[in-house]
Every structure is written in structure tokens, then in C-alpha cells.
PDB file of C-alpha atoms in Angstrom:
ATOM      1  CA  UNK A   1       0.397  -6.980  10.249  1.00 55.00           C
ATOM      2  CA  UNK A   2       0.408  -5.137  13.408  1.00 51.00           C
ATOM      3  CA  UNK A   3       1.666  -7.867  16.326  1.00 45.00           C
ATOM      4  CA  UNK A   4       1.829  -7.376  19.939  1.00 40.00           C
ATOM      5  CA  UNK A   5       2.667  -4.024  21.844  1.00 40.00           C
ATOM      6  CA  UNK A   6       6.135  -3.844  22.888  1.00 39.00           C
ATOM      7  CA  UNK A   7       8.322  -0.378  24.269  1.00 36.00           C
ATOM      8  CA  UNK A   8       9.479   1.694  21.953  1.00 38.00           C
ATOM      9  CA  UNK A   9      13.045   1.753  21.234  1.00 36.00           C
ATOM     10  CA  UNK A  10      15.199   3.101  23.857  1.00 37.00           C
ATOM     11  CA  UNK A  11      12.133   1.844  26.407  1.00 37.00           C
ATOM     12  CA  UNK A  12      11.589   5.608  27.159  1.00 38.00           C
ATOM     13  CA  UNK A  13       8.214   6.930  26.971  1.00 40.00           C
ATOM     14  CA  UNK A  14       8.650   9.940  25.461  1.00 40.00           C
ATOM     15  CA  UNK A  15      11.317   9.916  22.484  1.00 44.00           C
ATOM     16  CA  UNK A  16      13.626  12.754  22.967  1.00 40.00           C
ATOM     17  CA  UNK A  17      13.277  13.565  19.051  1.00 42.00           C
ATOM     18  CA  UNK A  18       9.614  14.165  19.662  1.00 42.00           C
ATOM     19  CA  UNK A  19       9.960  17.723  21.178  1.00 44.00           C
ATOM     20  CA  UNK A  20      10.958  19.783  18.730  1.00 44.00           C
ATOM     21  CA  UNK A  21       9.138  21.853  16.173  1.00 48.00           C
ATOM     22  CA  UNK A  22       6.472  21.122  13.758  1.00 63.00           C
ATOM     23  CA  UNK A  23       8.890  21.111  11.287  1.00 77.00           C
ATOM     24  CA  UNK A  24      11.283  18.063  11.616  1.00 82.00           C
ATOM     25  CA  UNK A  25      14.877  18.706  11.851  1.00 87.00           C
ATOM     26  CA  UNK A  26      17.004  15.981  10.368  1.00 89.00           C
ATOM     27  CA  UNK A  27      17.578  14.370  14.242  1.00 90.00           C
ATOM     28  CA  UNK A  28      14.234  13.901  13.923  1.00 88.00           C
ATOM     29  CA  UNK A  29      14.246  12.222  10.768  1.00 91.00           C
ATOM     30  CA  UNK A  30      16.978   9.985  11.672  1.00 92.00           C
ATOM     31  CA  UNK A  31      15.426   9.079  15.697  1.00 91.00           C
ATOM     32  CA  UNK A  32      11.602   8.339  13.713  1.00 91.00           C
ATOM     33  CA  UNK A  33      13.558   6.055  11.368  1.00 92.00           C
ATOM     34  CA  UNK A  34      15.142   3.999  14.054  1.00 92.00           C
ATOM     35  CA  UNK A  35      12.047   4.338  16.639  1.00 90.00           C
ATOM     36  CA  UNK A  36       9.561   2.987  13.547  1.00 92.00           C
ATOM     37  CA  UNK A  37      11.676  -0.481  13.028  1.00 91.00           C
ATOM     38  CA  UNK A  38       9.127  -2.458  14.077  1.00 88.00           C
ATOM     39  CA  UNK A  39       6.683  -0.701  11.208  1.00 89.00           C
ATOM     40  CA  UNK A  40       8.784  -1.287   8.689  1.00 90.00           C
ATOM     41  CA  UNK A  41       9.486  -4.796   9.774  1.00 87.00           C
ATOM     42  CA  UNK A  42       5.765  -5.815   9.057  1.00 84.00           C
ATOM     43  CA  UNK A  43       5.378  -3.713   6.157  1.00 85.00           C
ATOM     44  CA  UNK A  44       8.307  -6.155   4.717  1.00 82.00           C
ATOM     45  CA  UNK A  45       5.521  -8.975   5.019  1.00 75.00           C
ATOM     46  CA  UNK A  46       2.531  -6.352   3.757  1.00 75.00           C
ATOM     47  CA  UNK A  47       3.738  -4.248   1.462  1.00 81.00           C
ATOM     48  CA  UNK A  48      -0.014  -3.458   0.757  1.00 80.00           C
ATOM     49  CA  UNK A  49       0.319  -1.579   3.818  1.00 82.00           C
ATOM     50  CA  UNK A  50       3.275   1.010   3.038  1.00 90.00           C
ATOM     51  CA  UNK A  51       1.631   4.239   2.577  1.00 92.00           C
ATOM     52  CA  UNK A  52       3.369   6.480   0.781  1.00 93.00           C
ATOM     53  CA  UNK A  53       2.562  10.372  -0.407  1.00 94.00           C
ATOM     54  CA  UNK A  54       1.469  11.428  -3.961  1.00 95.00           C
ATOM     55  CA  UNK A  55       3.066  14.676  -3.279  1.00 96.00           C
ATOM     56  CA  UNK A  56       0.363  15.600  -6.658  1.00 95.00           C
ATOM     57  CA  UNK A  57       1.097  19.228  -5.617  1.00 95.00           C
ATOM     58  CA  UNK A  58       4.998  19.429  -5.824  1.00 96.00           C
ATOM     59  CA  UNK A  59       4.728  17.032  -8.668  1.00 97.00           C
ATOM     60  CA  UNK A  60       2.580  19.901 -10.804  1.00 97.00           C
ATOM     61  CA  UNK A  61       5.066  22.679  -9.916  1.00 98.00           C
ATOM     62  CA  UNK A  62       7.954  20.436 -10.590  1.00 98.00           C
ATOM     63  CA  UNK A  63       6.337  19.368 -14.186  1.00 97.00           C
ATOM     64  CA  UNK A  64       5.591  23.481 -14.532  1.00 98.00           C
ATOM     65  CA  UNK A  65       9.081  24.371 -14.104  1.00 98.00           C
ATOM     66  CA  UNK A  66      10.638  21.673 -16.530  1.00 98.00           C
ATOM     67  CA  UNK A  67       7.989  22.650 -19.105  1.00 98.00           C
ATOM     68  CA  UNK A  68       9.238  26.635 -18.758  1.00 98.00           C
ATOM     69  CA  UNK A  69      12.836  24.451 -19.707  1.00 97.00           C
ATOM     70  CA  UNK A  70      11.607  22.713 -22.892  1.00 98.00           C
ATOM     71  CA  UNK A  71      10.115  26.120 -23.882  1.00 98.00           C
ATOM     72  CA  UNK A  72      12.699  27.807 -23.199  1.00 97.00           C
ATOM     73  CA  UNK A  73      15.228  25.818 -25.020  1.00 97.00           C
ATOM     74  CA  UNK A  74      12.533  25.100 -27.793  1.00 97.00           C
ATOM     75  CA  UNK A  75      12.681  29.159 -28.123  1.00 97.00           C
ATOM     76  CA  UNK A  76      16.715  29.097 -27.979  1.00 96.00           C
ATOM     77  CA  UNK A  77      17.049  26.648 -31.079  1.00 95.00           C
ATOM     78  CA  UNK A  78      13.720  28.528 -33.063  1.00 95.00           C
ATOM     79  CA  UNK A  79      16.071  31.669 -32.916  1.00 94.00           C
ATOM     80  CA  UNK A  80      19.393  30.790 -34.334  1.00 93.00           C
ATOM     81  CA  UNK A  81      17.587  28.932 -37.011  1.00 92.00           C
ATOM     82  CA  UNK A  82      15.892  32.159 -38.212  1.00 92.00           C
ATOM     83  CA  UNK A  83      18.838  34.115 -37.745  1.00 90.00           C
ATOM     84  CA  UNK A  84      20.437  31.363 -40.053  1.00 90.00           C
ATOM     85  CA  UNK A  85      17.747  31.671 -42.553  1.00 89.00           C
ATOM     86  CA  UNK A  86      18.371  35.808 -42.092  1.00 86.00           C
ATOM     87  CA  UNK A  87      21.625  36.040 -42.817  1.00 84.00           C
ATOM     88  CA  UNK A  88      22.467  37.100 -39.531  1.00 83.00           C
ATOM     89  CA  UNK A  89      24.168  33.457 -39.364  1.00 82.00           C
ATOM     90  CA  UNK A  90      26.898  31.635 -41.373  1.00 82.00           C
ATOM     91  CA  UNK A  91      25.839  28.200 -40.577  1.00 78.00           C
ATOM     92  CA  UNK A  92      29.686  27.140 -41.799  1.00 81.00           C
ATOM     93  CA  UNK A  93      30.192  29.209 -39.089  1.00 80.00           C
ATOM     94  CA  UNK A  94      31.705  27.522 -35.857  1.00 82.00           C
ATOM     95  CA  UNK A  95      30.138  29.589 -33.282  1.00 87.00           C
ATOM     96  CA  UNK A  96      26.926  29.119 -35.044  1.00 89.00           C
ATOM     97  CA  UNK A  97      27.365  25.459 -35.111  1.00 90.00           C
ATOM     98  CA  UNK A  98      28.193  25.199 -31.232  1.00 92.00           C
ATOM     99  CA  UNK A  99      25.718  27.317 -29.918  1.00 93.00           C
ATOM    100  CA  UNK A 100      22.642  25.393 -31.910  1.00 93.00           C
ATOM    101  CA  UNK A 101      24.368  21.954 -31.003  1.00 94.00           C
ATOM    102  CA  UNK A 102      24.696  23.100 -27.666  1.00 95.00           C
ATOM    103  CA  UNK A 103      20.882  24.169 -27.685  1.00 96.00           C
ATOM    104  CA  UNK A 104      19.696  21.198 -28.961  1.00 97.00           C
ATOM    105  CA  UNK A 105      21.341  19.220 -26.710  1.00 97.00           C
ATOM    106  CA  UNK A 106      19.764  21.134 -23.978  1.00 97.00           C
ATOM    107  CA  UNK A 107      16.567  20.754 -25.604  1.00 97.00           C
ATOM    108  CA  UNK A 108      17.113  16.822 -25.706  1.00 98.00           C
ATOM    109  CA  UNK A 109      17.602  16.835 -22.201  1.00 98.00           C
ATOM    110  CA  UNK A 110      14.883  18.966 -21.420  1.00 97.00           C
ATOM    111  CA  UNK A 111      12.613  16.810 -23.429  1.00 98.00           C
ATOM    112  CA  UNK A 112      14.179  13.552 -21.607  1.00 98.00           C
ATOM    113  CA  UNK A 113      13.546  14.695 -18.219  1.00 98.00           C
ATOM    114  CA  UNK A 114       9.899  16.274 -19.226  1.00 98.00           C
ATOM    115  CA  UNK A 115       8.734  12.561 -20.274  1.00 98.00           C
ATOM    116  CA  UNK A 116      10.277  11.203 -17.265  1.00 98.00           C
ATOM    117  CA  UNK A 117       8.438  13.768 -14.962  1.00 98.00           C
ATOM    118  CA  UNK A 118       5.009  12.684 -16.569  1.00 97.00           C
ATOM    119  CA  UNK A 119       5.833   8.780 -17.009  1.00 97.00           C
ATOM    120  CA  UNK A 120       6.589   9.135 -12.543  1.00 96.00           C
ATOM    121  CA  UNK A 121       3.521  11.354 -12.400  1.00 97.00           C
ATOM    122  CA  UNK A 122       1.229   9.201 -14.081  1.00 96.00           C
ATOM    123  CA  UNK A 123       2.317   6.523 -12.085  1.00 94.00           C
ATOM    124  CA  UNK A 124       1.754   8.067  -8.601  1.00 94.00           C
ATOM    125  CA  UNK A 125      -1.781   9.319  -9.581  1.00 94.00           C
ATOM    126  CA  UNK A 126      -2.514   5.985 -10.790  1.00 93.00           C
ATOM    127  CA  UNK A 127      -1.145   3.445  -7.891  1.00 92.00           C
ATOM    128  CA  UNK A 128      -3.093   2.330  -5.886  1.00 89.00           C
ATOM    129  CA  UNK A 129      -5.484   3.763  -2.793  1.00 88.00           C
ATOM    130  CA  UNK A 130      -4.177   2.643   0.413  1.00 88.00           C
ATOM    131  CA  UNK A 131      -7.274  -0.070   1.550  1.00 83.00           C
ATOM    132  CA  UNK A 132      -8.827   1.700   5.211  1.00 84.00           C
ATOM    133  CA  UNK A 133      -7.541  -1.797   6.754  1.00 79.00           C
ATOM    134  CA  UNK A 134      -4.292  -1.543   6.199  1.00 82.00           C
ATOM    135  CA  UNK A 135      -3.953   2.184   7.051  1.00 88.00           C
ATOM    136  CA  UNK A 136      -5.330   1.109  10.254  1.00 84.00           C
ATOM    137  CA  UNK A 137      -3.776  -2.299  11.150  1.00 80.00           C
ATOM    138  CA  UNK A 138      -0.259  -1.461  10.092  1.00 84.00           C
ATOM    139  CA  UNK A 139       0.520   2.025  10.002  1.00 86.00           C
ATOM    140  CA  UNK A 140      -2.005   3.817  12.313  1.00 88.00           C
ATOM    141  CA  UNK A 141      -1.950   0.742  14.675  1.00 84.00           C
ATOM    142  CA  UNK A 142       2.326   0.875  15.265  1.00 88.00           C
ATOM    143  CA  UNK A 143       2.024   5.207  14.881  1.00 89.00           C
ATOM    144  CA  UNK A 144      -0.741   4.506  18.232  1.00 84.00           C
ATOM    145  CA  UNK A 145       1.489   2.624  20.082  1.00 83.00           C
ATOM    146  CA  UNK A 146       1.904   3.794  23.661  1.00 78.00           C
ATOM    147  CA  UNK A 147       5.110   5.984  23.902  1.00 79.00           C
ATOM    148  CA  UNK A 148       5.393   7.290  20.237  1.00 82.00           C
ATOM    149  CA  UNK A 149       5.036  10.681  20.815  1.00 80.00           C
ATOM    150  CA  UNK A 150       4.117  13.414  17.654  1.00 87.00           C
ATOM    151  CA  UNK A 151       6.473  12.052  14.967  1.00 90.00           C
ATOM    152  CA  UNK A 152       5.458   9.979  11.909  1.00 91.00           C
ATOM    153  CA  UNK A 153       7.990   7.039  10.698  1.00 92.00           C
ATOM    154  CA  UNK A 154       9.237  10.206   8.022  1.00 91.00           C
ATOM    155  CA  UNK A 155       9.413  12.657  10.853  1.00 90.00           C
ATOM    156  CA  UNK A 156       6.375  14.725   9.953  1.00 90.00           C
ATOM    157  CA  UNK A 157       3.723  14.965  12.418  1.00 90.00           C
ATOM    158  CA  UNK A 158       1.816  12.253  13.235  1.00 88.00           C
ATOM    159  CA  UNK A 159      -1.750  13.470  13.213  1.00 88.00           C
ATOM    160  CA  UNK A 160      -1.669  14.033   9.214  1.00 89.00           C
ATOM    161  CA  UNK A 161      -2.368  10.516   8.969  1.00 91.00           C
ATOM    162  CA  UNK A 162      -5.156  10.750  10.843  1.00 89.00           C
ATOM    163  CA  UNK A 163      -6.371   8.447  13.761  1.00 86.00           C
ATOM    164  CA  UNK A 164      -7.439   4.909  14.122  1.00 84.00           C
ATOM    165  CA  UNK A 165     -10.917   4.400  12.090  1.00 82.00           C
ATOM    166  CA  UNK A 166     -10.794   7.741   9.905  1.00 88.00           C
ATOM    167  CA  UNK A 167     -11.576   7.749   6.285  1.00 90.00           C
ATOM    168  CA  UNK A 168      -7.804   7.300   4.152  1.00 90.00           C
ATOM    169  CA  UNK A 169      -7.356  10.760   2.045  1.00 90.00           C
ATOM    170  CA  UNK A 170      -6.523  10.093  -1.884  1.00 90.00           C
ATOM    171  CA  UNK A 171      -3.524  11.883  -1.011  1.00 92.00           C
ATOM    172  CA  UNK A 172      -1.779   8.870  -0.110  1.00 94.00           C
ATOM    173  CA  UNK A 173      -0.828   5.591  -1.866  1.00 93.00           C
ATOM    174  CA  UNK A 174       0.263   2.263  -1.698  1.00 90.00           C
ATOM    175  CA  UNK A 175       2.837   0.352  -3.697  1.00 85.00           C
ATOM    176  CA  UNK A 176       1.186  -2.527  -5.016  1.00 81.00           C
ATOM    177  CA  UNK A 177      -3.072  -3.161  -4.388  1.00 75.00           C
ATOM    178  CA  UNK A 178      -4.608  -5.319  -1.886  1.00 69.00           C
ATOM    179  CA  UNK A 179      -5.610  -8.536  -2.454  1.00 62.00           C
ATOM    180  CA  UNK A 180      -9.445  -8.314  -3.167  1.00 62.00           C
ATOM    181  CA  UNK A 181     -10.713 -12.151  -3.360  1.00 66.00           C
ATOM    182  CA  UNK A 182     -13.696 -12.138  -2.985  1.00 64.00           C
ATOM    183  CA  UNK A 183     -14.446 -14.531  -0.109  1.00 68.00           C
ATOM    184  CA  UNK A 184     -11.163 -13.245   1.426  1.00 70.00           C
ATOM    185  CA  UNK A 185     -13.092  -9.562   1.202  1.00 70.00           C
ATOM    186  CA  UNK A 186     -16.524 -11.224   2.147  1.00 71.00           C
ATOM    187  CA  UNK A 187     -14.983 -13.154   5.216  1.00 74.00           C
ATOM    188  CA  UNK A 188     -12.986 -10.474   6.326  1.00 71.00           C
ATOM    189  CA  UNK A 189     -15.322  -7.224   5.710  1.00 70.00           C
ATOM    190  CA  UNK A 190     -18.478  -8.859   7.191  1.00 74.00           C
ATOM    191  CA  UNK A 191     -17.061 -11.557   9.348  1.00 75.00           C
ATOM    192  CA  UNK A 192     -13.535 -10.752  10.779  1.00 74.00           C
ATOM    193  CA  UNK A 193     -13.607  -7.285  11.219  1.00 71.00           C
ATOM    194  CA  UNK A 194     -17.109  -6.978  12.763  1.00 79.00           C
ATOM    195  CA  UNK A 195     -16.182  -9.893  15.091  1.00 79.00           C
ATOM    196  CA  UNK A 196     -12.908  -7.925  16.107  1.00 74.00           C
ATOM    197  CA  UNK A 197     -14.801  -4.562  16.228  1.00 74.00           C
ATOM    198  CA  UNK A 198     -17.862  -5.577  18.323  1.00 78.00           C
ATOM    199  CA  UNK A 199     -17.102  -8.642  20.031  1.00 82.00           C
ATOM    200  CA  UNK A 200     -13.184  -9.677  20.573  1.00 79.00           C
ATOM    201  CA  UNK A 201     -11.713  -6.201  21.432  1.00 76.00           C
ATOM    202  CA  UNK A 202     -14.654  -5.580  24.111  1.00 81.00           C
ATOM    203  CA  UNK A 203     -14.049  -8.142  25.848  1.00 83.00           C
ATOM    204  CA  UNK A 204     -10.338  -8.026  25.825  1.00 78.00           C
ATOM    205  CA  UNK A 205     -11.080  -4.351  27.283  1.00 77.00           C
ATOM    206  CA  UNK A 206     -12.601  -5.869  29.954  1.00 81.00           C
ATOM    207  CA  UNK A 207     -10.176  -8.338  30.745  1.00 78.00           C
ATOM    208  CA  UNK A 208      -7.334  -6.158  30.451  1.00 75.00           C
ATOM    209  CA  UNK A 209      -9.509  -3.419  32.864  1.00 77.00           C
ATOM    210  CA  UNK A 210     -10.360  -6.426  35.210  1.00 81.00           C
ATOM    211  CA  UNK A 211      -6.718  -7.119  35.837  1.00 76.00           C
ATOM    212  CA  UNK A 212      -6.122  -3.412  36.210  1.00 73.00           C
ATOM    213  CA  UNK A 213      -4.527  -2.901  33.200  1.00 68.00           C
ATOM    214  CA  UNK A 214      -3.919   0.521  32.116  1.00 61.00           C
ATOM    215  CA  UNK A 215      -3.576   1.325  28.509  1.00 56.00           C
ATOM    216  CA  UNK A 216      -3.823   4.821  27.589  1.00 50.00           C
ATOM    217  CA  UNK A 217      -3.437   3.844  23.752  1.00 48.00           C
ATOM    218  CA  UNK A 218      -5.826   2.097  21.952  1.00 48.00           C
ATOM    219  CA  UNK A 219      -6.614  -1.185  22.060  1.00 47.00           C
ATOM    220  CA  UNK A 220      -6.333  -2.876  18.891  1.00 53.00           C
ATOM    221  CA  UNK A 221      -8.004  -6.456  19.209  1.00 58.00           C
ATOM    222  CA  UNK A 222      -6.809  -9.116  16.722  1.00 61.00           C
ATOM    223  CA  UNK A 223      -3.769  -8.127  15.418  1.00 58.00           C
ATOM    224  CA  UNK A 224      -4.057  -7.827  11.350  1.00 60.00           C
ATOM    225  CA  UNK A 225      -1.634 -11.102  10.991  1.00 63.00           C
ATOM    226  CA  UNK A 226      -3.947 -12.746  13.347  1.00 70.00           C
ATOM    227  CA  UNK A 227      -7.350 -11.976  10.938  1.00 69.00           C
ATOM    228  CA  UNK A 228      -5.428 -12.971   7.746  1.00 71.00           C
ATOM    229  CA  UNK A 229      -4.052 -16.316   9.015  1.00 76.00           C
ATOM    230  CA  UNK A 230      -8.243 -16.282  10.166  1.00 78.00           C
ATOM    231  CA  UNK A 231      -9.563 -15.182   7.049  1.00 78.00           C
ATOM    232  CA  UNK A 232      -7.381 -17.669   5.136  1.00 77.00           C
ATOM    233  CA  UNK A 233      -8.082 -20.873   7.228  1.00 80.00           C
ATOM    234  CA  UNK A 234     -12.068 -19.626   6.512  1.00 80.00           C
ATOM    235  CA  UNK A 235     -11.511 -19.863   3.204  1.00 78.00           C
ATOM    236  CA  UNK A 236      -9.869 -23.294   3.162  1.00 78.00           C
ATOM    237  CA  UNK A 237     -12.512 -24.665   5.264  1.00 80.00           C
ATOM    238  CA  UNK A 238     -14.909 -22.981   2.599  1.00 76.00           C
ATOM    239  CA  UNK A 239     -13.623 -24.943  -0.320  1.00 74.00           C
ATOM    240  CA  UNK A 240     -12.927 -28.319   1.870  1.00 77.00           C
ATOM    241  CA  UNK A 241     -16.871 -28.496   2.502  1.00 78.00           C
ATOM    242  CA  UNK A 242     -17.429 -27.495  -1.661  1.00 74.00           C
ATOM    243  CA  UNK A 243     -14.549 -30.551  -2.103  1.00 74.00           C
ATOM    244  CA  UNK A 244     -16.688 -32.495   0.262  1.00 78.00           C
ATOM    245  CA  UNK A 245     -19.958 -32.440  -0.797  1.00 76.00           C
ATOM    246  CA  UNK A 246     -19.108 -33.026  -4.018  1.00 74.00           C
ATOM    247  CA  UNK A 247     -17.367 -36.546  -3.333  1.00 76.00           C
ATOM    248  CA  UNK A 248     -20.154 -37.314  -1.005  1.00 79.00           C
ATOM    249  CA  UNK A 249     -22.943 -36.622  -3.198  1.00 75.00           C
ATOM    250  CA  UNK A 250     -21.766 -38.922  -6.427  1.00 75.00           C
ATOM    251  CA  UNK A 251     -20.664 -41.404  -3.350  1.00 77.00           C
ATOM    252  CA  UNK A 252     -24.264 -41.481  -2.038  1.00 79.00           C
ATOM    253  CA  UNK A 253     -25.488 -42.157  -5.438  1.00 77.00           C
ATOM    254  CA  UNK A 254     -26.860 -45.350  -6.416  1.00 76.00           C
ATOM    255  CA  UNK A 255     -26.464 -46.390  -9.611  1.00 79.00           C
ATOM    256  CA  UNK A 256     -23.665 -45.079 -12.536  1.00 79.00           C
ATOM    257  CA  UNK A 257     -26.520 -44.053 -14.574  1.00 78.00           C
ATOM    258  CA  UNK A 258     -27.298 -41.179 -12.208  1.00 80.00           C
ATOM    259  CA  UNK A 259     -23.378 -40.378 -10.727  1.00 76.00           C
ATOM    260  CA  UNK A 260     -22.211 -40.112 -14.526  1.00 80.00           C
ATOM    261  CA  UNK A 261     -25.007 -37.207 -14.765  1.00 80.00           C
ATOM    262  CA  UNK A 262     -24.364 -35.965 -11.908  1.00 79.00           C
ATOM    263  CA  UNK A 263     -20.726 -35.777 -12.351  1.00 78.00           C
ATOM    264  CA  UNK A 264     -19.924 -32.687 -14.386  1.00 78.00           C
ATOM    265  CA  UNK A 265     -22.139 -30.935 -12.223  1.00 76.00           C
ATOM    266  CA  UNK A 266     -20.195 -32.212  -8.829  1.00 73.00           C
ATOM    267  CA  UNK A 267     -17.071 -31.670 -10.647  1.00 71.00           C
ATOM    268  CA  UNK A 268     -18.275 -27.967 -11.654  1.00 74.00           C
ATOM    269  CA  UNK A 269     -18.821 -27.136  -8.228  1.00 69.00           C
ATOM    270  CA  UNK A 270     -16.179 -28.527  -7.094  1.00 70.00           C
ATOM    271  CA  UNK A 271     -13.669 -26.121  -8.832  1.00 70.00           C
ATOM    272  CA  UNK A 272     -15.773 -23.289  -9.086  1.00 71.00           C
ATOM    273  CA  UNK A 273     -14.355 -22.122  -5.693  1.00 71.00           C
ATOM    274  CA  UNK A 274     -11.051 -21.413  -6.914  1.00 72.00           C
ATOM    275  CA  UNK A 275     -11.928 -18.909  -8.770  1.00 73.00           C
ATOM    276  CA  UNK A 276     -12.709 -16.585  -5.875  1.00 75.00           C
ATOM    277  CA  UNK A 277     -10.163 -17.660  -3.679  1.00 74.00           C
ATOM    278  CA  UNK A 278      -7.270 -15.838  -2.917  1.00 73.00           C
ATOM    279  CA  UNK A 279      -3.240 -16.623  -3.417  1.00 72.00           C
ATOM    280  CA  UNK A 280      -3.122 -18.636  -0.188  1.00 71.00           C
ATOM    281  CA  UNK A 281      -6.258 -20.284  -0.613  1.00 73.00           C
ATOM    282  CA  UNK A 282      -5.541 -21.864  -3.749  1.00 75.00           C
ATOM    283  CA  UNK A 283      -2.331 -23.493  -2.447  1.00 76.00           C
ATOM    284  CA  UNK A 284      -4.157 -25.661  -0.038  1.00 71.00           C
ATOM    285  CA  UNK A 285      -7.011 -25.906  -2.076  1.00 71.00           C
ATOM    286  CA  UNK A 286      -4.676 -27.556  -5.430  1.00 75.00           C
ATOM    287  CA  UNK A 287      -2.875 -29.762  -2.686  1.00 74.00           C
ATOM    288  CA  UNK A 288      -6.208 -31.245  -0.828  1.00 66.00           C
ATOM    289  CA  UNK A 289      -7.229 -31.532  -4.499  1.00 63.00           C
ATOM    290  CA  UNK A 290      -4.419 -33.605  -5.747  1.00 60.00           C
TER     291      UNK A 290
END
């Protein structure tokens, strides 16, 4: 996730896209793109933390409007078949016969593009939240970074996002969901984080103010690669001492009688970890293992 501070492209402080109106003109577009390189460089290694837009609203209208087209072809292809039935028309006719192929064809269309609007739709309301930690270590943290200025990586402004710490709206979403192991939530949630929070980044403040450093943007502690190469190496050392105390206790037993009941048990807790540990985990844990 979110590494060291470095300039912002160009080494200016103040992008020269970053002046113009609310609304972002396509310079700005194309200057956020190139300024934000270094976001979408670690989103290429956490894709759990590319937040993206539902865009629910403009979805609705847009599945509003092709509905008015099904209906409206629907309506087009009811008509000339009770003008057929009528009399009105000769269905050996070949105007009759082009203009109901030609309606039905629109209605096939209409109806292809309706199911694609809802299959998108129903994906995008239900991906995936964006996880508070990775809003915050990966896109808040590089959108913080000193120098920035009022642009988002998509040229919008960069407040809608919110700042560092804020609650993540259901208005955005990520691509694929965070991995929630649960000792690599435990460790992290109520080990990591606090540690970061409360002890770590106050007294790297202090360091950094002792030295006479001053940094106007905030101050992010650990940086989110840092706490999951943490996290992980917590969890290995978690299932080593499981892995451990197993072999120890049927060493430490005296006779066979007693280590081939205690066995299954030792061998139960011995695997049991795995279950709850995540992707990385497992890797070192099935290697130690073997």
C-alpha cells in the first residue's frame, strides 16, 4: 500500500491543472492521470484498494431511458400486427414485411441492451464496499500527499472522497473484496492499527518535529505494505507456536500408550490454524509443515 512520501510529479507544489474550476476540464483529467502514477502503481499490488463509483443514480436514468426503448418498440411491433389482423395490412405485402422486421429487430436490440444494463447494474450494486483501511492507506493516504492540490486521480475534486479517518459512503466500490481472515482481521484491527494509531505515528511526530521537520500533510505512520508484511509474519509466528506445541507435547510424553491418545488431538490442533489463516499464511504454514 501507501509507501514513502515523495514530490509529486513535475516536483512543483502546486500542479498547474489544479486551478481551474470545480468542474474538470479534460487538461485536468489528463495532468490528475499522470500526477496519480504512483496511486495506481500500488493499487496494481492492492486491487482491494481501487475505489471506484457506483454511479447508482445515472445507472437508474440510463436503465429508465432504455426501458422507454423496449416500450416503445414493444408498442411499434403490437401495432402493425393489429393492423395486419385489421385488414389495414397485406402481410404478403413488402412494406408490411420490412417495417415489422425492421421493428422487431429494433425490439431485439432494445431487449439486448435492457438485460445488459441490469446484468452491469446488478453487478455494481452488488461488488463489494471499499474496507475503511484501504480507503485510507491507499487512496486517501497518496490523494494527502503534500503538493496534490484539489484534484482526485479522475479529476473531480478531491474532498468527495472525504479525508483521512472518515466513514467510506456506499456510494463507492471496490473491484474484488478484502481479504477477511480472521487472525489477519484480528491482528490487524486490534493489534496493527491501534499500535500505528496510538503509539508508532506519535512518536514519529515527535521525531520528525524534533528534527524540525515540517509536514503540513498528514502523517501517515506505517505505511499499509509495512502492516501487511506485519500482520502476515504475526500470523506465521501464530501457527509456528500451534506447530510447536504440538510436536513438543507428544515429544514430552512418556510412554506410546499416552502420545498415541494424545495424537489426534496434537494433530487436530495442529491444523486447525489453517483454517483461519489467510492466502499468505498458508504458504509458509504448508512449507514449515512439510
Amino acid at each position: 500500500m501507501a509507501e514513502a512520501a515523495g514530490p509529486s510529479i513535475g516536483g512543483s507544489e502546486t500542479s498547474p491543472h489544479m486551478c481551474s474550476d470545480r468542474q474538470p476540464s479534460r487538461a485536468d483529467v489528463v495532468l490528475s492521470l499522470i500526477d496519480y502514477e504512483d496511486l495506481f502503481a500500488d493499487i496494481d499490488k492492492h486491487p482491494e484498494g481501487d475505489v471506484r463509483h457506483r454511479f447508482l443514480r445515472a445507472r437508474t436514468k440510463r436503465a429508465r431511458y432504455v426501458e422507454s426503448l423496449v416500450f416503445v418498440w414493444e408498442n411499434k411491433v403490437a401495432t402493425l400486427e393489429q393492423d395486419q389482423k385489421a385488414g389495414k395490412e397485406d402481410a404478403n405485402g413488402e412494406g408490411f414485411m420490412n417495417r415489422y422486421e425492421t421493428a422487431m429487430d429494433r425490439l431485439d436490440e432494445a431487449l439486448s441492451r435492457y438485460s445488459r444494463v441490469n446484468e452491469e447494474d446488478s453487478k455494481a450494486v452488488n461488488a463489494p464496499v471499499v474496507e475503511p483501511y484501504f480507503m485510507d492507506n491507499v487512496h486517501r493516504w497518496f490523494m494527502e500527499k503534500s503538493g496534490r492540490g484539489i484534484r482526485a486521480p479522475n479529476g473531480t475534486m478531491r474532498s468527495t472522497y472525504g479525508s483521512f479517518g472518515d466513514p467510506v459512503s456506499q456510494e463507492y466500490m471496490a473491484l474484488c473484496d478484502w481479504n477477511k481472515d480472521f487472525f489477519h482481521t484480528l491482528i490487524l484491527n486490534k493489534l496493527m492499527i491501534p499500535f500505528n494509531e496510538h503509539i508508532f505515528t506519535p512518536i514519529q511526530t515527535s521525531y520528525n518535529s524534533l528534527l524540525g521537520r515540517n509536514l503540513d500533510h498528514h502523517t501517515p505512520g506505517m505505511s499499509g505494505r509495512t502492516l501487511d508484511v506485519l500482520v502476515t509474519t504475526s500470523e506465521c509466528a501464530l501457527a509456528v507456536c500451534c506447530f510447536a506445541a504440538s510436536v513438543t507435547l507428544l515429544y514430552n510424553l512418556e510412554t506410546t500408550k499416552t502420545r498415541m491418545v494424545a495424537a489426534p488431538f496434537a494433530s487436530f490442533a495442529c491444523v486447525a490454524p489453517v483454517v483461519f489463516l489467510s492466502k499468505d499464511a498458508k504458504i509458509i504454514y504448508t512449507l514449515m509443515a512439510g
